[in-house]
Coordinates of C-alpha atoms in Angstrom, one line a residue:
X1 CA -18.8 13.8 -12.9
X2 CA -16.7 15.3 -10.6
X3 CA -14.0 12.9 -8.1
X4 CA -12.4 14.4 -5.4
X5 CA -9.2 12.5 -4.1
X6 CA -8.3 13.4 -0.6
X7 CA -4.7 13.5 -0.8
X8 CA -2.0 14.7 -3.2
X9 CA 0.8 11.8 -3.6
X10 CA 1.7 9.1 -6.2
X11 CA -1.3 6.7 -5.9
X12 CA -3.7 10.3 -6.3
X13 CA -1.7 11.0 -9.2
X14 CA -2.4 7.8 -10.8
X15 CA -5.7 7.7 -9.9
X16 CA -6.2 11.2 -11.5
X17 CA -4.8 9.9 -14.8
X18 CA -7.3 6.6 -14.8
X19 CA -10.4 9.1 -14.1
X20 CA -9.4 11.4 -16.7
X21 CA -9.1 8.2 -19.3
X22 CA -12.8 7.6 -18.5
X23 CA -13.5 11.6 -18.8
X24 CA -14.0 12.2 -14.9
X25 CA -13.2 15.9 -13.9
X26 CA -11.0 15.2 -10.4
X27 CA -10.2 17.8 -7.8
X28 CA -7.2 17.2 -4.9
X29 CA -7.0 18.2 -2.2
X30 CA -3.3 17.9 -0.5
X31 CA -1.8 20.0 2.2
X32 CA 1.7 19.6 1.0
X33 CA 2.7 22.4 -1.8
X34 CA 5.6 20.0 -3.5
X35 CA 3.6 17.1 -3.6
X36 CA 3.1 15.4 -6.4
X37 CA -0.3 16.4 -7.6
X38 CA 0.3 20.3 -7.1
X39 CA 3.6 20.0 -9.4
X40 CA 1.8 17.8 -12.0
X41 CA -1.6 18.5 -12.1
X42 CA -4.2 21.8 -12.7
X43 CA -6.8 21.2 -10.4
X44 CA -5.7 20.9 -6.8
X45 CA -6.4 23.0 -3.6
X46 CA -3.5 23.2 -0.8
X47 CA -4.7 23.1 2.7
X48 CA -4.8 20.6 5.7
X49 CA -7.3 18.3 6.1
X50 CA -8.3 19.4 9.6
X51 CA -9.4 22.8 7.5
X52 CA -13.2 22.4 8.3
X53 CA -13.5 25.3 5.9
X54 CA -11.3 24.1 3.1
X55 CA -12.5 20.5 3.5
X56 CA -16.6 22.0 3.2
X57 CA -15.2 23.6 -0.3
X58 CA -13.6 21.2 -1.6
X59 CA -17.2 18.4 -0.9
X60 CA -19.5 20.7 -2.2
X61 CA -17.5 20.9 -5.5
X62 CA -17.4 16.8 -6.0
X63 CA -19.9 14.3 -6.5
X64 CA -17.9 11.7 -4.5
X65 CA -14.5 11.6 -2.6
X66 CA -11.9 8.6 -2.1
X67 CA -8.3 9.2 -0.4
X68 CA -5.2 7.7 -1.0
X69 CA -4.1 6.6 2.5
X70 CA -6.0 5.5 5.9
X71 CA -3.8 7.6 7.9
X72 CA -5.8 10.9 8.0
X73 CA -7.9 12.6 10.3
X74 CA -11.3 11.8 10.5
X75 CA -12.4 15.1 12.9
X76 CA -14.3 17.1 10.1
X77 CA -14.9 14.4 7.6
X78 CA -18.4 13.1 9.1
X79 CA -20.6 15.7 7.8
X80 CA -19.4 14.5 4.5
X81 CA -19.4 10.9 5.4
X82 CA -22.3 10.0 2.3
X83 CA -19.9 11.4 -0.8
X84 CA -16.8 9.1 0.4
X85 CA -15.6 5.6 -1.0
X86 CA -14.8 3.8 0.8
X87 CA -16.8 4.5 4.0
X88 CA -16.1 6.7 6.6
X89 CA -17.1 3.4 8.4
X90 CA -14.3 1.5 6.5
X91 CA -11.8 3.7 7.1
X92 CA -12.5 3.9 10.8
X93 CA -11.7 0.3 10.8
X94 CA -8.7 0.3 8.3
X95 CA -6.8 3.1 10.1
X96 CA -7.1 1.3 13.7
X97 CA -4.8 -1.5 13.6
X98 CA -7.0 -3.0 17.1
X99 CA -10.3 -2.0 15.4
X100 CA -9.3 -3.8 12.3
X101 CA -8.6 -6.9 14.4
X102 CA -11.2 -7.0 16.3
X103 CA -13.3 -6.6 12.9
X104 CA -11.5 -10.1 11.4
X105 CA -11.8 -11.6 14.6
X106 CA -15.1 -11.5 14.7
X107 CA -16.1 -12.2 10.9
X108 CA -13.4 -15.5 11.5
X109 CA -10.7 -14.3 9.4
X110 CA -7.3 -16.2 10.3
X111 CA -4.6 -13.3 12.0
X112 CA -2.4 -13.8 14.6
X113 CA -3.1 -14.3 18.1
X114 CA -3.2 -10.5 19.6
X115 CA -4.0 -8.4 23.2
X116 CA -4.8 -5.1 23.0
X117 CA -2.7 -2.9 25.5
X118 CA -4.0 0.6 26.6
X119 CA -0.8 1.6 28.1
X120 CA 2.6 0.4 29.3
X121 CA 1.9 -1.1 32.6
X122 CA -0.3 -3.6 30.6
X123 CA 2.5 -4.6 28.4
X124 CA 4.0 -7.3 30.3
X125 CA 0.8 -9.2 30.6
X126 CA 0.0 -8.7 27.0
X127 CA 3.3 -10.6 25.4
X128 CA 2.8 -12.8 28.0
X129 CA -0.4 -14.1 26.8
X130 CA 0.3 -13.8 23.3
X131 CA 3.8 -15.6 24.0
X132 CA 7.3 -15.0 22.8
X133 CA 8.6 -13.7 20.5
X134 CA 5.9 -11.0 19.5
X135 CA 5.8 -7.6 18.2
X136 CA 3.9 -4.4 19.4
X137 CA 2.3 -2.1 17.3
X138 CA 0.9 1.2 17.7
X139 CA -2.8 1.2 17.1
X140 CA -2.7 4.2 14.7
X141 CA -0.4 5.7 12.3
X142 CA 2.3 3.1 11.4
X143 CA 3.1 1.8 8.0
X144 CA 6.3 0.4 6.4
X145 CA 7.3 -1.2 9.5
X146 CA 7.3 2.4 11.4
X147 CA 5.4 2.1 14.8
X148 CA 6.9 -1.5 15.5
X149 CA 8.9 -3.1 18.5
X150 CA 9.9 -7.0 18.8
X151 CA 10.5 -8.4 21.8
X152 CA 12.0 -11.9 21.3
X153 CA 11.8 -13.3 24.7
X154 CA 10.9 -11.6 28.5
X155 CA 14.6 -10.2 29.2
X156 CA 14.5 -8.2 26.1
X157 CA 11.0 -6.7 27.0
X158 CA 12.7 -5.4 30.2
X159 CA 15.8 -4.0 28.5
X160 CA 14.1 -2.1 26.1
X161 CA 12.0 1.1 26.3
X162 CA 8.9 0.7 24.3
X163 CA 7.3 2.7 22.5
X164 CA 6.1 6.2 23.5
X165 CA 2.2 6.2 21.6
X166 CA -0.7 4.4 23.2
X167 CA -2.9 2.6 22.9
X168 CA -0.8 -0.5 20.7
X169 CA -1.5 -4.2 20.2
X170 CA 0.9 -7.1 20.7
X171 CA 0.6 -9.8 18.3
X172 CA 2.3 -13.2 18.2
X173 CA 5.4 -13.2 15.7
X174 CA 4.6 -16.0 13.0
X175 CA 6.4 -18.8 11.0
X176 CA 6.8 -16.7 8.0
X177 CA 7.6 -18.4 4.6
X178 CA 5.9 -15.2 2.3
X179 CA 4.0 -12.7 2.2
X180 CA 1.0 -12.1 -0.6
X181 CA -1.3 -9.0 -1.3
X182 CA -4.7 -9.1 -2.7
X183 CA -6.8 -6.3 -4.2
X184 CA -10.6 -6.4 -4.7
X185 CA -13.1 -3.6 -7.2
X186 CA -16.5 -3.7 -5.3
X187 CA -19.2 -1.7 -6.8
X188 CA -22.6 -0.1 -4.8
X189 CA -24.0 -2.5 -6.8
X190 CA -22.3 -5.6 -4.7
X191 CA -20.7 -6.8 -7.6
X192 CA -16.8 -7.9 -6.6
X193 CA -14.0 -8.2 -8.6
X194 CA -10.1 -9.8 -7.8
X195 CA -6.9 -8.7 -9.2
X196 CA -4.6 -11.9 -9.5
X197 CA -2.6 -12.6 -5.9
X198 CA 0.8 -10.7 -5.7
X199 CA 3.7 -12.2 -4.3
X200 CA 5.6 -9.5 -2.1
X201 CA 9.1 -9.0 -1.1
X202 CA 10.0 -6.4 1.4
X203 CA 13.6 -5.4 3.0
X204 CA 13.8 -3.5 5.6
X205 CA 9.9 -3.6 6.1
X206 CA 9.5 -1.8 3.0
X207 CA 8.0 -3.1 -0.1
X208 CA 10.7 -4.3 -2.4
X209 CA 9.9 -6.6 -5.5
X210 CA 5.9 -7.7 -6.3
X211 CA 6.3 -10.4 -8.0
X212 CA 3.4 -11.9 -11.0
X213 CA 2.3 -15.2 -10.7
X214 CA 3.0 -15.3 -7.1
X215 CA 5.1 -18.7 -6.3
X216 CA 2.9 -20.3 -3.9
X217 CA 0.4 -23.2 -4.3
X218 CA -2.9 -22.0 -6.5
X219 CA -5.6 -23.3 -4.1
X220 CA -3.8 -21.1 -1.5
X221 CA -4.1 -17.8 -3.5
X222 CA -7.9 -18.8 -4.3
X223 CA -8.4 -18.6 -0.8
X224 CA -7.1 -15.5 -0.6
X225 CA -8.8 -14.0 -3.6
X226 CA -12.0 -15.6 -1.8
X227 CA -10.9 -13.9 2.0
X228 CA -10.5 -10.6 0.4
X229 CA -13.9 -10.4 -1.3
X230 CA -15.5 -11.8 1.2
X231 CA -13.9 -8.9 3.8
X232 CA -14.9 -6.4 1.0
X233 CA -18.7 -7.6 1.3
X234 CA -18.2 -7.8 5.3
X235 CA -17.3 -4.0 5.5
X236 CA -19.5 -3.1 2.8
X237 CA -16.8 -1.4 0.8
X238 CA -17.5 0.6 -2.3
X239 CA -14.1 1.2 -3.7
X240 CA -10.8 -0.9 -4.1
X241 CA -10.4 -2.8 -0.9
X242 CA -6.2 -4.4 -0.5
X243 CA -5.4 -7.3 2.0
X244 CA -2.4 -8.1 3.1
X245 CA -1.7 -11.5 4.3
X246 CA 1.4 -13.4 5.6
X247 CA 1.9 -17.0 4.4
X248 CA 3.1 -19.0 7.7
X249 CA 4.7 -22.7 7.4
X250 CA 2.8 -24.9 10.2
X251 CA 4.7 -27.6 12.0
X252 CA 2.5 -29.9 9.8
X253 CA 4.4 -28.4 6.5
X254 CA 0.9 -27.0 5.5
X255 CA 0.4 -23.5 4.6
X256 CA -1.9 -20.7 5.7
X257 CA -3.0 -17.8 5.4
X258 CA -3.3 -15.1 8.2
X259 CA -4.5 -11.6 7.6
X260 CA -2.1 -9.2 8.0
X261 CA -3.4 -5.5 7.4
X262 CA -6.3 -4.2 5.4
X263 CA -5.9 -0.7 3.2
X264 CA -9.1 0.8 1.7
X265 CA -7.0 2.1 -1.5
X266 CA -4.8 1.3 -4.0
X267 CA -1.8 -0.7 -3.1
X268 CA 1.9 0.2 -3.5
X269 CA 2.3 -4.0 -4.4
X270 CA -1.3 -3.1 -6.9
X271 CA 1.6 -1.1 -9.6
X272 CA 2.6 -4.0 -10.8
X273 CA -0.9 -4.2 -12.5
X274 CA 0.0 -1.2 -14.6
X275 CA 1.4 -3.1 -17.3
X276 CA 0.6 -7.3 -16.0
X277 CA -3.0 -7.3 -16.3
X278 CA -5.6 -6.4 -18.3
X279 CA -6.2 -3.0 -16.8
X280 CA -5.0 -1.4 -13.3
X281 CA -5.9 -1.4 -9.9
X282 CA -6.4 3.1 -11.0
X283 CA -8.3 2.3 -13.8
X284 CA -10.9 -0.4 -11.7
X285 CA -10.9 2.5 -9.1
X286 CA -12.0 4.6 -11.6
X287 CA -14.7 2.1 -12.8
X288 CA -16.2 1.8 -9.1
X289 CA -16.0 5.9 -9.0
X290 CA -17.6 6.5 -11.9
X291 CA -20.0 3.6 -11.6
X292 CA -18.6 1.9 -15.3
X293 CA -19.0 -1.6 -15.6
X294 CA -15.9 -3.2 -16.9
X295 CA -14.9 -6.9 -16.6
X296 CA -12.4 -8.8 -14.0
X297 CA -8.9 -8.5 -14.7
X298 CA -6.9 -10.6 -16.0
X299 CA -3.1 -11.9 -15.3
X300 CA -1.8 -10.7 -19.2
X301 CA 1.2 -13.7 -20.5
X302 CA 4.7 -13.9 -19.1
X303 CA 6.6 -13.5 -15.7
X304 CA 6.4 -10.0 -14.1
X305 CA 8.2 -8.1 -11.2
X306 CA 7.8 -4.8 -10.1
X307 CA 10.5 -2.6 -8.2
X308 CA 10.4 0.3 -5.7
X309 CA 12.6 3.0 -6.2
X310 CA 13.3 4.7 -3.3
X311 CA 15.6 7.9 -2.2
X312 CA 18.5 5.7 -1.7
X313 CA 18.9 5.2 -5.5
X314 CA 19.1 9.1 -6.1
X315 CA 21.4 9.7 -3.5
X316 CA 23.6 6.8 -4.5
X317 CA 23.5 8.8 -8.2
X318 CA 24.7 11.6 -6.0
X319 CA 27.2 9.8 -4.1
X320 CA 25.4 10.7 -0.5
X321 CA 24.1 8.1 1.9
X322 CA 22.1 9.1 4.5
X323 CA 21.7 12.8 3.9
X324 CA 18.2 14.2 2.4
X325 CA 18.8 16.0 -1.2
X326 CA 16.7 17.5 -3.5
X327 CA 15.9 15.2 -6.2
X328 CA 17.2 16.0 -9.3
X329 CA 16.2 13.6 -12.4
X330 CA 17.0 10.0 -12.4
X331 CA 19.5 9.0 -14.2
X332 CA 18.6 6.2 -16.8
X333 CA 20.8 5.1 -19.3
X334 CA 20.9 1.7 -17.9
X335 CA 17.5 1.4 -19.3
X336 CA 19.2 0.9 -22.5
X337 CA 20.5 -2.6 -21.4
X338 CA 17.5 -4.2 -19.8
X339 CA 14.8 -4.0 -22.7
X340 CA 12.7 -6.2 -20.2
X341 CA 11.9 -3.1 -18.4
X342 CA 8.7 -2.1 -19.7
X343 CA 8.3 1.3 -17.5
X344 CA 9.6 3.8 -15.2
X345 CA 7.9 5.8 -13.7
X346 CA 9.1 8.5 -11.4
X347 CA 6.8 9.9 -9.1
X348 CA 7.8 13.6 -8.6
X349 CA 8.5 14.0 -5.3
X350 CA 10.9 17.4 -4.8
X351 CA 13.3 15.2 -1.9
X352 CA 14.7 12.3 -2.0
X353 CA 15.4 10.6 1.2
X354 CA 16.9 7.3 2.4
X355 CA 13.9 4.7 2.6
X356 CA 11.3 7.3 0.8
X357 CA 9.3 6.1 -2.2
X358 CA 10.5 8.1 -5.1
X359 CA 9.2 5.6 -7.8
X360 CA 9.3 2.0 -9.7
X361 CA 9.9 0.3 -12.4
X362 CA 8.0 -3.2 -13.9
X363 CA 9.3 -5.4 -16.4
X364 CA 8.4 -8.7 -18.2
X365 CA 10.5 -12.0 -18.3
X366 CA 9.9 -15.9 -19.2
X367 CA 9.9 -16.9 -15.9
X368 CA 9.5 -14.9 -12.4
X369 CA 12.9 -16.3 -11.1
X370 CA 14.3 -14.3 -14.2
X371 CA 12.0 -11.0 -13.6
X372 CA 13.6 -10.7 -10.3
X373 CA 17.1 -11.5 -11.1
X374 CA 16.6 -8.8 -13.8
X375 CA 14.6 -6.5 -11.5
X376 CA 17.7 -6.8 -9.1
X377 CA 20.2 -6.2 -11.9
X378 CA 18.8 -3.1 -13.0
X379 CA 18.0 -1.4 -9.7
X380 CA 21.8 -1.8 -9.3
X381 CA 22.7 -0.3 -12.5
X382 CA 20.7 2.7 -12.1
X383 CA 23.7 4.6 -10.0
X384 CA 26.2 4.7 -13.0
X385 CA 24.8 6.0 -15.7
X386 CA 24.0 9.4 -16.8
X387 CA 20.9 9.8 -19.3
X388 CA 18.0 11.1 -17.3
X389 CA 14.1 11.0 -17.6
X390 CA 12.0 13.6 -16.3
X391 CA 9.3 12.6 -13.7
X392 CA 5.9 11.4 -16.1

């Protein structure tokens, strides 16, 4: 069997390795000539996506396609709509933020309270009747908190120039107390399958820590592991289905869960199950792809954490702050001094910049208060040392 992964960057790479383990022959296709896959691995094609020529290649040379990120053009992907997992359906939805909405909205999932806005002289009305404070959104192409605006009352909606791309949604700003992740393996076949719920901490609107056994109450995070397969059987996905929720503290004390974002693909918060469950969120990719049966995962003993490495720890190493480098190898003799840290894995990329996900680590601990404090610890440690590790 051959897989082709639309795409090129660290969750493609990982992916590629899973396949391989289950002897699937995979093919990438990646516009970007330093990206991860063409550096690391043999069989890759470099062209754009909106290459109706490169794209017909590359699907008459697979048996069935995935991609490693929703925000990608779907112009020339139709005629090859019956070879791709998930849907091209699914990832209509997933890459529309007021599609995907409107989609939970009317299967009854729990979000926040949302207008739709076509264009600026509609925004007024639409805060208005979500209420302050609330956030707009651009309906398309945001991620890591890129694409966002919050206005915490009227004046500050006047006194600020939004943002230029339309059409966006404005959605009610919530009583956050956490934020959780969940990641579902559906087969063809209907059978569903739930990774343990992930605990995620973000700075900056960028994933930070994902923490294993989340820290909230258990019949909360059955309810998510019940929302997320029951969205996966809603959109009819065939594939590795992630949801996102936020965890909001009522006036009652009580807490719920409302959806946050859906992504048809592995997870950046899903690494963690590299090394804390029984197998990975690549691996039960790989078994949906491949059509294996294998069994649901399970949360493995102990107190896990994973952490992002982004560009800021390289150019720390390098003593820069804010200005783009190419990334040399990371140094790692810190490593030496946390034997809790169980991996590091560095993804490749040729430049590091400031906010840019360059890697992570996961390690194991007693407890999960420890696994971050240690997590913390070694992130900070990274930028004195001088051993290095070449990218794996």
């Amino acid at each position: 069997m051959r897989v082709g992964i639309l795409g090129g960057g660290q969750l493609g790479l990982m992916l590629t390795h899973a396949l391989e383990k289950l002897g699937a022959n995979v093919l990438s296709l990646e516009a970007d000539a330093h990206a991860p896959a063409h550096l690391r691995l043999a069989q890759t094609r470099c062209a754009s996506l909106l290459d109706a020529q490169a794209l017909s290649a590359f699907f008459a040379e697979v048996d069935v396609a995935c991609y490693e990120t929703e925000n990608l053009p779907t112009l020339h992907l139709h005629p090859y709509a019956d070879k791709l997992r998930p849907s091209l359906h699914v990832l209509q939805i997933c890459q529309n933020r007021l599609l995907e909405k409107n989609f939970l909205s009317t299967h009854a999932f729990p979000t926040a309270r949302y207008e739709a806005v076509a264009q600026a002289d509609s925004l007024y009305e639409a805060c208005c009747k979500v209420g302050f404070p609330c956030i707009l959104k651009t309906a398309t192409g945001g991620y890591d908190g890129k694409g966002q605006m919050r206005f915490e009352n009227e004046a500050a909606l006047s006194q600020t120039t939004p943002l230029a791309s339309w059409p966006c949604i404005v959605e009610e700003a919530l009583p956050l107390c956490g934020e959780i992740s969940c990641i579902v393996a559906r087969f063809p076949t209907g059978e569903c399958h739930s990774f343990p719920v992930f605990e995620n901490l973000h700075h900056q609107h960028i994933l930070d820590f994902t923490l294993l056994p989340a820290r909230f109450p258990q019949n909360l995070q059955n309810q998510a592991r019940q929302m997320a397969m029951a969205m996966a059987e809603a959109l009819g996905v065939c594939g590795l289905l992630t949801v996102e929720f936020f965890v909001t503290q009522e006036a009652s004390g009580e807490q719920k869960l409302r959806v946050n974002e859906l992504a048809p693909r592995p997870h950046n918060s899903g690494h963690i199950t590299r090394k804390a469950t029984s197998f990975s969120q690549f691996d039960a990719l790989a078994h949906v792809l491949s059509q294996t049966p294998m069994p649901p995962p399970a949360l493995l003993p102990g107190a896990w954490c994973m952490g992002n490495l982004l560009g800021n720890v390289w150019l720390a190493q390098q003593n820069r702050t804010n200005t783009a480098q190419q990334a040399g190898p990371l140094q790692l003799d810190a490593w030496a001094n946390f034997p809790e840290v169980l991996e590091v894995y560095v993804y490749g990329k040729r430049e590091a910049k400031p906010q840019r996900k360059m890697g992570h680590f996961i390690l194991k601990a007693d407890s999960v208060a420890q696994a971050l404090s240690k997590a913390a610890a070694f992130r900070n440690a990274l930028c004195a040392h001088t051993a290095t590790l070449q990218p794996a």
